[in-house]
């Protein structure tokens, strides 16, 4: 009995030690570069930093396994996830299409959105598309290329709020919830109601989706919901009260990276736990989440407004003059709002056989006023994202691997 107890003790101790090592690695890595990270390390809660880095190790059959490291991770401490929720919207919209294929639904059908509740808006054309017509496929491209808010809102309305949150739960993302459309002040009853939608093939109606209503609430026990000393209201008037993030979207760093790993490497999961996506769906997502805005013809973007690294916070820091490494592709979904910068990424270096996952959030709001557009993105947030991405990449360049990965499936056609 004593022998069994000792064995149990050492097993528990070694597990605890492994977990402790996992939480210390990123801190040590940053401590070794005080010129880059001292400000963040000295004030981790002030800047709301949370990090998750996952190494990928391949076996002789190229099957991946993961080893994860974290810094300051706290799923109960709230940060505003901004546009990072859009990747879940992309995946769940494609899943819904696959579930409705027997009805004739495809991503390229013309998607006409109507309105049936106060504040809802219609969509009958999309001039950024080659044919001038809105479709799920084109909305997905706009979400992944430049994080278009309206495009996400149309996906949200198609999926429905109840189904979005049911899918989060289904795939084990229980720390998160998606309640609202973005950038339109959506909340309350408006967020529970979604628009009627019709799908057409030419002039023929293929599928009609009536308005949906989600009566459910999605409570989560969270801290850090009431912040700052004031905020700007909808009339641009200063309100001298703390700002509340209650009843807003939640997408934790752990859940974000969980979704990314399942998307990028479904082969690491049992068939029943994979997303219900076709090979064409994966190709669509991989292509447009790694494609640069300047490589896109439809939609076509002004390079002054959407420069090559516009959507690549980690590693490039959104620098307009960054030199693009042709060997590296970053498959990611970023978010930026209320002083928060978030990026959820999978890195590939085809030349050096490097791959890893990195998910990060950082925030800066020195004056404590929210919704005023005055945040230290350029001096605090972007440099941090650039530096942490670069340092993890450098570490991965030197990390010894038993088997080098075959990364051919991530070579997309960007023409």
mmCIF file of C-alpha atoms in Angstrom:
data_model
loop_
_atom_site.group_PDB
_atom_site.id
_atom_site.type_symbol
_atom_site.label_atom_id
_atom_site.label_comp_id
_atom_site.label_asym_id
_atom_site.label_seq_id
_atom_site.Cartn_x
_atom_site.Cartn_y
_atom_site.Cartn_z
ATOM 1 C CA UNK A 1 0.000 0.000 0.000
ATOM 2 C CA UNK A 2 2.883 2.325 0.915
ATOM 3 C CA UNK A 3 4.567 1.505 -2.413
ATOM 4 C CA UNK A 4 1.370 2.347 -4.315
ATOM 5 C CA UNK A 5 1.053 5.617 -2.377
ATOM 6 C CA UNK A 6 4.650 6.524 -3.220
ATOM 7 C CA UNK A 7 4.065 5.746 -6.888
ATOM 8 C CA UNK A 8 0.949 7.890 -6.847
ATOM 9 C CA UNK A 9 2.860 10.692 -5.116
ATOM 10 C CA UNK A 10 5.632 10.669 -7.712
ATOM 11 C CA UNK A 11 3.115 10.501 -10.573
ATOM 12 C CA UNK A 12 1.198 13.488 -9.219
ATOM 13 C CA UNK A 13 4.440 15.353 -8.469
ATOM 14 C CA UNK A 14 5.864 14.756 -11.943
ATOM 15 C CA UNK A 15 2.580 15.831 -13.544
ATOM 16 C CA UNK A 16 2.512 18.986 -11.449
ATOM 17 C CA UNK A 17 6.156 19.646 -12.344
ATOM 18 C CA UNK A 18 5.387 19.237 -16.051
ATOM 19 C CA UNK A 19 2.492 21.672 -15.735
ATOM 20 C CA UNK A 20 4.703 24.120 -13.838
ATOM 21 C CA UNK A 21 7.402 23.872 -16.504
ATOM 22 C CA UNK A 22 4.793 24.525 -19.166
ATOM 23 C CA UNK A 23 3.735 27.758 -17.463
ATOM 24 C CA UNK A 24 7.316 28.939 -16.882
ATOM 25 C CA UNK A 25 8.772 28.453 -20.347
ATOM 26 C CA UNK A 26 7.247 31.535 -22.002
ATOM 27 C CA UNK A 27 8.003 33.727 -19.001
ATOM 28 C CA UNK A 28 11.641 32.630 -19.062
ATOM 29 C CA UNK A 29 11.841 33.195 -22.819
ATOM 30 C CA UNK A 30 10.603 36.770 -22.366
ATOM 31 C CA UNK A 31 12.834 37.385 -19.325
ATOM 32 C CA UNK A 32 15.851 36.581 -21.492
ATOM 33 C CA UNK A 33 14.948 39.572 -23.694
ATOM 34 C CA UNK A 34 14.236 42.401 -21.219
ATOM 35 C CA UNK A 35 14.815 44.991 -23.943
ATOM 36 C CA UNK A 36 11.709 43.583 -25.678
ATOM 37 C CA UNK A 37 9.458 42.406 -22.869
ATOM 38 C CA UNK A 38 10.374 44.121 -19.574
ATOM 39 C CA UNK A 39 7.450 46.536 -19.760
ATOM 40 C CA UNK A 40 4.963 43.720 -20.294
ATOM 41 C CA UNK A 41 6.514 41.426 -17.669
ATOM 42 C CA UNK A 42 6.483 44.195 -15.080
ATOM 43 C CA UNK A 43 2.772 44.853 -15.615
ATOM 44 C CA UNK A 44 1.184 41.602 -16.891
ATOM 45 C CA UNK A 45 -2.330 42.361 -15.653
ATOM 46 C CA UNK A 46 -2.206 45.997 -16.708
ATOM 47 C CA UNK A 47 -1.634 44.894 -20.285
ATOM 48 C CA UNK A 48 -3.944 41.867 -20.020
ATOM 49 C CA UNK A 49 -1.326 39.602 -21.609
ATOM 50 C CA UNK A 50 -2.211 35.943 -22.099
ATOM 51 C CA UNK A 51 -0.197 33.572 -24.284
ATOM 52 C CA UNK A 52 -0.482 30.014 -25.541
ATOM 53 C CA UNK A 53 2.244 28.411 -27.665
ATOM 54 C CA UNK A 54 1.956 24.853 -28.973
ATOM 55 C CA UNK A 55 4.765 22.821 -30.470
ATOM 56 C CA UNK A 56 3.870 20.302 -33.167
ATOM 57 C CA UNK A 57 5.737 17.008 -33.252
ATOM 58 C CA UNK A 58 5.272 14.558 -36.120
ATOM 59 C CA UNK A 59 5.632 10.772 -36.206
ATOM 60 C CA UNK A 60 6.887 8.660 -39.124
ATOM 61 C CA UNK A 61 3.444 8.939 -40.751
ATOM 62 C CA UNK A 62 3.407 12.750 -40.367
ATOM 63 C CA UNK A 63 0.670 12.486 -37.734
ATOM 64 C CA UNK A 64 0.926 15.462 -35.345
ATOM 65 C CA UNK A 65 0.975 15.568 -31.564
ATOM 66 C CA UNK A 66 1.042 18.680 -29.413
ATOM 67 C CA UNK A 67 2.978 20.103 -26.480
ATOM 68 C CA UNK A 68 1.542 23.340 -25.105
ATOM 69 C CA UNK A 69 3.053 26.177 -23.070
ATOM 70 C CA UNK A 70 1.176 29.109 -21.574
ATOM 71 C CA UNK A 71 1.755 32.441 -19.850
ATOM 72 C CA UNK A 72 -0.698 34.244 -17.554
ATOM 73 C CA UNK A 73 -3.559 32.129 -18.864
ATOM 74 C CA UNK A 74 -6.833 32.747 -17.024
ATOM 75 C CA UNK A 75 -10.125 31.794 -18.715
ATOM 76 C CA UNK A 76 -12.102 33.616 -16.027
ATOM 77 C CA UNK A 77 -10.346 36.953 -16.582
ATOM 78 C CA UNK A 78 -12.247 38.752 -19.322
ATOM 79 C CA UNK A 79 -10.745 40.318 -22.415
ATOM 80 C CA UNK A 80 -12.715 41.529 -25.411
ATOM 81 C CA UNK A 81 -12.148 38.984 -28.229
ATOM 82 C CA UNK A 82 -13.143 41.370 -31.039
ATOM 83 C CA UNK A 83 -12.899 39.791 -34.507
ATOM 84 C CA UNK A 84 -11.311 36.514 -33.398
ATOM 85 C CA UNK A 85 -14.854 35.126 -32.994
ATOM 86 C CA UNK A 86 -15.243 35.353 -36.776
ATOM 87 C CA UNK A 87 -13.231 32.197 -37.423
ATOM 88 C CA UNK A 88 -15.824 30.182 -35.496
ATOM 89 C CA UNK A 89 -18.482 31.865 -37.651
ATOM 90 C CA UNK A 90 -16.715 30.804 -40.836
ATOM 91 C CA UNK A 91 -16.428 27.180 -39.718
ATOM 92 C CA UNK A 92 -19.981 26.878 -38.397
ATOM 93 C CA UNK A 93 -21.445 28.512 -41.522
ATOM 94 C CA UNK A 94 -19.715 25.921 -43.710
ATOM 95 C CA UNK A 95 -20.887 23.141 -41.400
ATOM 96 C CA UNK A 96 -24.463 24.382 -41.750
ATOM 97 C CA UNK A 97 -24.185 24.364 -45.544
ATOM 98 C CA UNK A 98 -23.025 20.753 -45.400
ATOM 99 C CA UNK A 99 -25.943 19.863 -43.135
ATOM 100 C CA UNK A 100 -28.349 21.451 -45.659
ATOM 101 C CA UNK A 101 -26.845 20.058 -48.862
ATOM 102 C CA UNK A 102 -29.894 17.853 -49.360
ATOM 103 C CA UNK A 103 -31.862 21.104 -49.726
ATOM 104 C CA UNK A 104 -29.585 22.167 -52.561
ATOM 105 C CA UNK A 105 -27.602 24.699 -50.536
ATOM 106 C CA UNK A 106 -24.054 25.613 -51.624
ATOM 107 C CA UNK A 107 -21.688 28.412 -50.639
ATOM 108 C CA UNK A 108 -21.801 30.027 -54.096
ATOM 109 C CA UNK A 109 -25.552 30.568 -54.339
ATOM 110 C CA UNK A 110 -26.747 34.176 -54.307
ATOM 111 C CA UNK A 111 -27.591 35.003 -50.684
ATOM 112 C CA UNK A 112 -30.231 37.699 -50.219
ATOM 113 C CA UNK A 113 -30.681 38.902 -46.653
ATOM 114 C CA UNK A 114 -33.980 40.517 -45.646
ATOM 115 C CA UNK A 115 -35.030 42.212 -42.392
ATOM 116 C CA UNK A 116 -37.800 41.456 -39.908
ATOM 117 C CA UNK A 117 -36.761 43.084 -36.614
ATOM 118 C CA UNK A 118 -35.896 46.606 -35.527
ATOM 119 C CA UNK A 119 -32.388 47.598 -36.597
ATOM 120 C CA UNK A 120 -31.893 44.762 -39.077
ATOM 121 C CA UNK A 121 -30.585 45.607 -42.547
ATOM 122 C CA UNK A 122 -30.987 44.036 -45.979
ATOM 123 C CA UNK A 123 -28.357 42.932 -48.500
ATOM 124 C CA UNK A 124 -29.231 42.386 -52.172
ATOM 125 C CA UNK A 125 -25.858 43.053 -53.870
ATOM 126 C CA UNK A 126 -22.125 42.932 -53.230
ATOM 127 C CA UNK A 127 -20.052 44.995 -55.610
ATOM 128 C CA UNK A 128 -16.807 43.497 -54.324
ATOM 129 C CA UNK A 129 -17.768 40.103 -55.789
ATOM 130 C CA UNK A 130 -16.922 39.193 -59.380
ATOM 131 C CA UNK A 131 -20.623 38.803 -60.227
ATOM 132 C CA UNK A 132 -21.801 41.632 -57.963
ATOM 133 C CA UNK A 133 -23.879 39.248 -55.841
ATOM 134 C CA UNK A 134 -23.558 38.303 -52.154
ATOM 135 C CA UNK A 135 -22.751 34.698 -51.265
ATOM 136 C CA UNK A 136 -21.495 32.748 -48.274
ATOM 137 C CA UNK A 137 -18.211 31.972 -50.037
ATOM 138 C CA UNK A 138 -17.554 35.650 -50.708
ATOM 139 C CA UNK A 139 -18.456 36.673 -47.156
ATOM 140 C CA UNK A 140 -15.986 34.064 -45.881
ATOM 141 C CA UNK A 141 -13.236 35.464 -48.103
ATOM 142 C CA UNK A 142 -13.845 38.995 -46.780
ATOM 143 C CA UNK A 143 -13.851 37.816 -43.166
ATOM 144 C CA UNK A 144 -10.541 35.990 -43.552
ATOM 145 C CA UNK A 145 -8.737 38.555 -45.720
ATOM 146 C CA UNK A 146 -9.496 41.796 -43.870
ATOM 147 C CA UNK A 147 -11.899 40.853 -41.064
ATOM 148 C CA UNK A 148 -14.929 42.513 -42.666
ATOM 149 C CA UNK A 149 -17.545 43.139 -39.944
ATOM 150 C CA UNK A 150 -20.637 43.114 -42.143
ATOM 151 C CA UNK A 151 -19.526 39.836 -43.730
ATOM 152 C CA UNK A 152 -19.303 38.225 -40.284
ATOM 153 C CA UNK A 153 -22.690 39.617 -39.290
ATOM 154 C CA UNK A 154 -24.254 37.923 -42.327
ATOM 155 C CA UNK A 155 -22.658 34.617 -41.310
ATOM 156 C CA UNK A 156 -23.956 35.136 -37.759
ATOM 157 C CA UNK A 157 -27.483 35.673 -39.130
ATOM 158 C CA UNK A 158 -27.258 32.578 -41.314
ATOM 159 C CA UNK A 159 -26.023 30.263 -38.566
ATOM 160 C CA UNK A 160 -28.191 31.681 -35.781
ATOM 161 C CA UNK A 161 -27.052 32.518 -32.271
ATOM 162 C CA UNK A 162 -28.350 29.326 -30.669
ATOM 163 C CA UNK A 163 -26.532 27.098 -33.166
ATOM 164 C CA UNK A 164 -23.278 29.031 -32.824
ATOM 165 C CA UNK A 165 -23.240 28.469 -29.070
ATOM 166 C CA UNK A 166 -24.385 24.868 -29.370
ATOM 167 C CA UNK A 167 -21.447 24.234 -31.704
ATOM 168 C CA UNK A 168 -18.990 25.858 -29.310
ATOM 169 C CA UNK A 169 -20.199 23.487 -26.618
ATOM 170 C CA UNK A 170 -20.160 20.485 -28.960
ATOM 171 C CA UNK A 171 -16.489 21.013 -29.711
ATOM 172 C CA UNK A 172 -15.485 21.552 -26.088
ATOM 173 C CA UNK A 173 -15.147 25.340 -26.181
ATOM 174 C CA UNK A 174 -17.101 25.707 -22.955
ATOM 175 C CA UNK A 175 -15.282 28.825 -21.714
ATOM 176 C CA UNK A 176 -16.687 30.922 -24.558
ATOM 177 C CA UNK A 177 -19.886 32.367 -26.009
ATOM 178 C CA UNK A 178 -20.780 34.383 -29.106
ATOM 179 C CA UNK A 179 -23.806 36.593 -28.520
ATOM 180 C CA UNK A 180 -23.553 39.602 -30.781
ATOM 181 C CA UNK A 181 -23.006 40.905 -34.267
ATOM 182 C CA UNK A 182 -20.024 43.248 -34.487
ATOM 183 C CA UNK A 183 -19.586 47.018 -34.919
ATOM 184 C CA UNK A 184 -23.299 47.876 -34.933
ATOM 185 C CA UNK A 185 -23.997 48.104 -31.186
ATOM 186 C CA UNK A 186 -25.796 44.772 -31.233
ATOM 187 C CA UNK A 187 -27.244 43.525 -27.935
ATOM 188 C CA UNK A 188 -30.360 42.616 -25.992
ATOM 189 C CA UNK A 189 -33.344 41.420 -28.033
ATOM 190 C CA UNK A 190 -31.768 42.580 -31.292
ATOM 191 C CA UNK A 191 -28.931 40.083 -30.912
ATOM 192 C CA UNK A 192 -31.402 37.266 -30.241
ATOM 193 C CA UNK A 193 -33.224 37.872 -33.527
ATOM 194 C CA UNK A 194 -31.686 37.065 -36.896
ATOM 195 C CA UNK A 195 -32.799 37.984 -40.394
ATOM 196 C CA UNK A 196 -34.748 35.925 -42.935
ATOM 197 C CA UNK A 197 -32.476 34.792 -45.786
ATOM 198 C CA UNK A 198 -33.139 33.460 -49.296
ATOM 199 C CA UNK A 199 -30.679 31.548 -51.471
ATOM 200 C CA UNK A 200 -31.049 31.704 -55.237
ATOM 201 C CA UNK A 201 -29.583 29.904 -58.222
ATOM 202 C CA UNK A 202 -30.188 32.522 -60.890
ATOM 203 C CA UNK A 203 -33.859 33.431 -60.512
ATOM 204 C CA UNK A 204 -34.798 30.152 -58.842
ATOM 205 C CA UNK A 205 -35.287 30.102 -55.062
ATOM 206 C CA UNK A 206 -33.312 27.160 -53.659
ATOM 207 C CA UNK A 207 -33.682 27.619 -49.917
ATOM 208 C CA UNK A 208 -35.564 29.971 -47.600
ATOM 209 C CA UNK A 209 -34.469 30.438 -44.000
ATOM 210 C CA UNK A 210 -37.083 32.162 -41.836
ATOM 211 C CA UNK A 211 -36.146 34.545 -39.005
ATOM 212 C CA UNK A 212 -34.613 32.825 -35.989
ATOM 213 C CA UNK A 213 -34.975 33.679 -32.309
ATOM 214 C CA UNK A 214 -32.655 32.535 -29.533
ATOM 215 C CA UNK A 215 -34.300 32.713 -26.127
ATOM 216 C CA UNK A 216 -31.302 31.315 -24.250
ATOM 217 C CA UNK A 217 -28.840 33.176 -22.062
ATOM 218 C CA UNK A 218 -25.213 32.087 -21.807
ATOM 219 C CA UNK A 219 -23.941 33.078 -18.345
ATOM 220 C CA UNK A 220 -20.253 32.759 -17.531
ATOM 221 C CA UNK A 221 -18.502 33.547 -14.249
ATOM 222 C CA UNK A 222 -15.971 36.205 -15.240
ATOM 223 C CA UNK A 223 -13.797 38.849 -13.618
ATOM 224 C CA UNK A 224 -12.480 42.092 -15.155
ATOM 225 C CA UNK A 225 -15.852 42.942 -16.727
ATOM 226 C CA UNK A 226 -16.076 46.473 -15.272
ATOM 227 C CA UNK A 227 -13.028 48.484 -16.345
ATOM 228 C CA UNK A 228 -11.541 51.947 -16.697
ATOM 229 C CA UNK A 229 -12.703 55.328 -15.436
ATOM 230 C CA UNK A 230 -14.965 56.358 -18.300
ATOM 231 C CA UNK A 231 -16.174 55.746 -21.841
ATOM 232 C CA UNK A 232 -17.523 57.524 -24.886
ATOM 233 C CA UNK A 233 -21.217 56.854 -25.509
ATOM 234 C CA UNK A 234 -23.011 56.500 -28.863
ATOM 235 C CA UNK A 235 -23.240 60.326 -29.113
ATOM 236 C CA UNK A 236 -19.486 60.742 -28.537
ATOM 237 C CA UNK A 237 -20.120 62.149 -25.084
ATOM 238 C CA UNK A 238 -17.787 61.233 -22.222
ATOM 239 C CA UNK A 239 -19.459 59.229 -19.448
ATOM 240 C CA UNK A 240 -17.434 59.368 -16.231
ATOM 241 C CA UNK A 241 -18.222 55.830 -15.139
ATOM 242 C CA UNK A 242 -16.349 52.549 -15.626
ATOM 243 C CA UNK A 243 -17.123 50.674 -18.845
ATOM 244 C CA UNK A 244 -18.957 47.332 -18.719
ATOM 245 C CA UNK A 245 -18.192 44.326 -20.928
ATOM 246 C CA UNK A 246 -21.119 42.367 -19.513
ATOM 247 C CA UNK A 247 -23.219 40.472 -22.077
ATOM 248 C CA UNK A 248 -20.547 40.686 -24.764
ATOM 249 C CA UNK A 249 -18.798 37.954 -26.709
ATOM 250 C CA UNK A 250 -16.292 35.750 -24.894
ATOM 251 C CA UNK A 251 -13.605 33.721 -26.685
ATOM 252 C CA UNK A 252 -10.783 32.611 -24.391
ATOM 253 C CA UNK A 253 -7.217 32.050 -25.550
ATOM 254 C CA UNK A 254 -7.519 28.338 -24.750
ATOM 255 C CA UNK A 255 -10.699 27.948 -26.792
ATOM 256 C CA UNK A 256 -9.274 29.978 -29.662
ATOM 257 C CA UNK A 257 -6.249 27.750 -29.990
ATOM 258 C CA UNK A 258 -8.358 24.630 -29.537
ATOM 259 C CA UNK A 259 -10.463 25.696 -32.518
ATOM 260 C CA UNK A 260 -7.356 26.493 -34.577
ATOM 261 C CA UNK A 261 -5.679 23.142 -33.893
ATOM 262 C CA UNK A 262 -8.852 21.236 -34.777
ATOM 263 C CA UNK A 263 -9.160 23.255 -37.992
ATOM 264 C CA UNK A 264 -5.548 23.012 -39.121
ATOM 265 C CA UNK A 265 -4.853 19.432 -38.051
ATOM 266 C CA UNK A 266 -8.105 17.439 -38.034
ATOM 267 C CA UNK A 267 -6.050 14.261 -38.364
ATOM 268 C CA UNK A 268 -4.959 14.721 -34.741
ATOM 269 C CA UNK A 269 -8.581 14.206 -33.635
ATOM 270 C CA UNK A 270 -10.962 11.267 -33.777
ATOM 271 C CA UNK A 271 -13.319 11.385 -36.750
ATOM 272 C CA UNK A 272 -16.310 12.125 -34.507
ATOM 273 C CA UNK A 273 -14.533 15.147 -33.008
ATOM 274 C CA UNK A 274 -13.587 16.813 -36.301
ATOM 275 C CA UNK A 275 -15.442 19.684 -37.906
ATOM 276 C CA UNK A 276 -17.996 18.663 -40.529
ATOM 277 C CA UNK A 277 -16.055 20.227 -43.399
ATOM 278 C CA UNK A 278 -15.312 18.999 -46.919
ATOM 279 C CA UNK A 279 -11.842 19.083 -48.526
ATOM 280 C CA UNK A 280 -13.082 22.082 -50.531
ATOM 281 C CA UNK A 281 -14.093 23.843 -47.289
ATOM 282 C CA UNK A 282 -10.648 23.343 -45.782
ATOM 283 C CA UNK A 283 -9.060 24.605 -48.996
ATOM 284 C CA UNK A 284 -11.231 27.736 -48.938
ATOM 285 C CA UNK A 285 -10.392 28.521 -45.308
ATOM 286 C CA UNK A 286 -6.675 27.727 -45.551
ATOM 287 C CA UNK A 287 -6.291 29.799 -48.713
ATOM 288 C CA UNK A 288 -7.986 32.951 -47.508
ATOM 289 C CA UNK A 289 -6.768 32.923 -43.915
ATOM 290 C CA UNK A 290 -3.159 32.806 -45.177
ATOM 291 C CA UNK A 291 -3.612 34.989 -48.269
ATOM 292 C CA UNK A 292 -2.529 38.628 -48.117
ATOM 293 C CA UNK A 293 -5.042 41.359 -49.033
ATOM 294 C CA UNK A 294 -2.757 42.499 -51.856
ATOM 295 C CA UNK A 295 -2.951 39.019 -53.414
ATOM 296 C CA UNK A 296 -6.731 39.191 -53.785
ATOM 297 C CA UNK A 297 -8.603 40.262 -56.946
ATOM 298 C CA UNK A 298 -12.142 39.650 -55.647
ATOM 299 C CA UNK A 299 -12.431 41.384 -53.284
ATOM 300 C CA UNK A 300 -9.912 43.925 -54.586
ATOM 301 C CA UNK A 301 -8.307 46.057 -51.883
ATOM 302 C CA UNK A 302 -6.486 49.375 -51.882
ATOM 303 C CA UNK A 303 -2.953 48.562 -50.703
ATOM 304 C CA UNK A 304 -2.789 51.847 -48.798
ATOM 305 C CA UNK A 305 -5.743 50.809 -46.658
ATOM 306 C CA UNK A 306 -5.066 47.066 -46.555
ATOM 307 C CA UNK A 307 -1.317 46.533 -46.922
ATOM 308 C CA UNK A 308 0.242 43.034 -47.106
ATOM 309 C CA UNK A 309 0.691 42.500 -43.344
ATOM 310 C CA UNK A 310 -2.564 44.223 -42.364
ATOM 311 C CA UNK A 311 -4.003 41.014 -40.869
ATOM 312 C CA UNK A 312 -0.724 39.542 -39.557
ATOM 313 C CA UNK A 313 -0.201 40.922 -36.046
ATOM 314 C CA UNK A 314 2.023 38.172 -34.727
ATOM 315 C CA UNK A 315 5.506 38.258 -36.264
ATOM 316 C CA UNK A 316 4.919 41.318 -38.489
ATOM 317 C CA UNK A 317 3.233 43.612 -35.948
ATOM 318 C CA UNK A 318 1.112 45.112 -38.732
ATOM 319 C CA UNK A 319 4.078 47.120 -39.990
ATOM 320 C CA UNK A 320 3.357 48.756 -43.355
ATOM 321 C CA UNK A 321 6.989 48.499 -44.455
ATOM 322 C CA UNK A 322 7.603 44.916 -43.329
ATOM 323 C CA UNK A 323 9.648 42.697 -45.623
ATOM 324 C CA UNK A 324 7.568 39.624 -46.360
ATOM 325 C CA UNK A 325 9.430 36.344 -45.958
ATOM 326 C CA UNK A 326 8.324 34.255 -48.976
ATOM 327 C CA UNK A 327 8.959 31.003 -47.106
ATOM 328 C CA UNK A 328 6.564 31.834 -44.267
ATOM 329 C CA UNK A 329 2.783 31.666 -44.337
ATOM 330 C CA UNK A 330 0.660 32.580 -41.339
ATOM 331 C CA UNK A 331 -2.808 31.030 -41.087
ATOM 332 C CA UNK A 332 -4.574 33.253 -38.592
ATOM 333 C CA UNK A 333 -7.495 35.291 -37.359
ATOM 334 C CA UNK A 334 -6.783 38.525 -35.535
ATOM 335 C CA UNK A 335 -8.922 40.978 -33.587
ATOM 336 C CA UNK A 336 -8.494 44.589 -32.457
ATOM 337 C CA UNK A 337 -10.891 46.685 -30.399
ATOM 338 C CA UNK A 338 -11.122 48.603 -27.080
ATOM 339 C CA UNK A 339 -7.315 48.620 -26.874
ATOM 340 C CA UNK A 340 -7.062 44.836 -27.196
ATOM 341 C CA UNK A 341 -4.971 43.180 -29.893
ATOM 342 C CA UNK A 342 -5.518 39.443 -30.268
ATOM 343 C CA UNK A 343 -4.107 37.003 -32.810
ATOM 344 C CA UNK A 344 -4.722 33.282 -33.163
ATOM 345 C CA UNK A 345 -2.201 31.793 -35.586
ATOM 346 C CA UNK A 346 -0.588 28.724 -37.109
ATOM 347 C CA UNK A 347 2.863 29.419 -38.585
ATOM 348 C CA UNK A 348 4.509 27.520 -41.416
ATOM 349 C CA UNK A 349 8.032 27.958 -42.773
ATOM 350 C CA UNK A 350 8.242 25.685 -45.801
ATOM 351 C CA UNK A 351 12.000 26.102 -46.319
ATOM 352 C CA UNK A 352 13.066 25.356 -42.741
ATOM 353 C CA UNK A 353 10.270 22.860 -41.937
ATOM 354 C CA UNK A 354 8.972 24.941 -39.039
ATOM 355 C CA UNK A 355 5.390 24.895 -37.759
ATOM 356 C CA UNK A 356 3.746 25.991 -34.521
ATOM 357 C CA UNK A 357 0.607 27.487 -33.015
ATOM 358 C CA UNK A 358 0.670 30.798 -31.166
ATOM 359 C CA UNK A 359 -2.285 32.645 -29.647
ATOM 360 C CA UNK A 360 -1.880 35.950 -27.836
ATOM 361 C CA UNK A 361 -3.727 38.920 -26.371
ATOM 362 C CA UNK A 362 -2.315 42.243 -25.193
ATOM 363 C CA UNK A 363 -4.054 45.492 -24.280
ATOM 364 C CA UNK A 364 -3.078 49.079 -23.601
ATOM 365 C CA UNK A 365 -5.363 51.924 -22.531
ATOM 366 C CA UNK A 366 -3.327 54.413 -20.515
ATOM 367 C CA UNK A 367 -6.070 57.011 -20.040
ATOM 368 C CA UNK A 368 -8.639 54.444 -18.857
ATOM 369 C CA UNK A 369 -11.266 55.789 -21.278
ATOM 370 C CA UNK A 370 -12.949 53.165 -23.442
ATOM 371 C CA UNK A 371 -14.469 53.520 -26.889
ATOM 372 C CA UNK A 372 -12.533 56.730 -27.592
ATOM 373 C CA UNK A 373 -10.191 55.232 -30.190
ATOM 374 C CA UNK A 374 -7.144 56.302 -28.176
ATOM 375 C CA UNK A 375 -5.070 53.236 -27.416
ATOM 376 C CA UNK A 376 -1.331 52.516 -27.466
ATOM 377 C CA UNK A 377 -1.490 50.080 -30.368
ATOM 378 C CA UNK A 378 1.605 51.463 -32.123
ATOM 379 C CA UNK A 379 3.831 51.804 -29.059
ATOM 380 C CA UNK A 380 2.793 48.812 -26.913
ATOM 381 C CA UNK A 381 0.534 46.273 -28.615
ATOM 382 C CA UNK A 382 1.930 45.888 -32.132
ATOM 383 C CA UNK A 383 5.564 45.744 -30.949
ATOM 384 C CA UNK A 384 4.671 43.065 -28.395
ATOM 385 C CA UNK A 385 2.882 40.924 -30.991
ATOM 386 C CA UNK A 386 5.757 41.298 -33.437
ATOM 387 C CA UNK A 387 8.393 40.477 -30.840
ATOM 388 C CA UNK A 388 6.688 37.444 -29.328
ATOM 389 C CA UNK A 389 6.005 36.014 -32.785
ATOM 390 C CA UNK A 390 9.625 36.527 -33.830
ATOM 391 C CA UNK A 391 11.066 35.038 -30.642
ATOM 392 C CA UNK A 392 8.941 31.901 -30.801
ATOM 393 C CA UNK A 393 9.837 31.524 -34.476
ATOM 394 C CA UNK A 394 13.564 31.828 -33.685
ATOM 395 C CA UNK A 395 13.193 29.220 -30.947
ATOM 396 C CA UNK A 396 11.435 26.869 -33.369
ATOM 397 C CA UNK A 397 14.202 27.297 -35.962
ATOM 398 C CA UNK A 398 16.659 25.774 -33.468
ATOM 399 C CA UNK A 399 14.325 23.217 -31.897
ATOM 400 C CA UNK A 400 15.365 19.653 -32.695
ATOM 401 C CA UNK A 401 12.635 17.405 -34.087
ATOM 402 C CA UNK A 402 12.646 13.621 -34.364
ATOM 403 C CA UNK A 403 10.784 13.819 -37.682
ATOM 404 C CA UNK A 404 10.586 16.832 -39.951
ATOM 405 C CA UNK A 405 7.052 17.685 -41.044
ATOM 406 C CA UNK A 406 5.649 17.313 -44.531
ATOM 407 C CA UNK A 407 3.913 20.669 -45.006
ATOM 408 C CA UNK A 408 2.728 20.234 -48.587
ATOM 409 C CA UNK A 409 -0.965 20.412 -47.705
ATOM 410 C CA UNK A 410 -0.494 24.018 -46.619
ATOM 411 C CA UNK A 411 0.905 25.175 -49.971
ATOM 412 C CA UNK A 412 -2.043 27.110 -51.357
ATOM 413 C CA UNK A 413 -2.692 28.506 -54.812
ATOM 414 C CA UNK A 414 -2.996 32.259 -54.338
ATOM 415 C CA UNK A 415 -3.608 33.146 -57.994
#
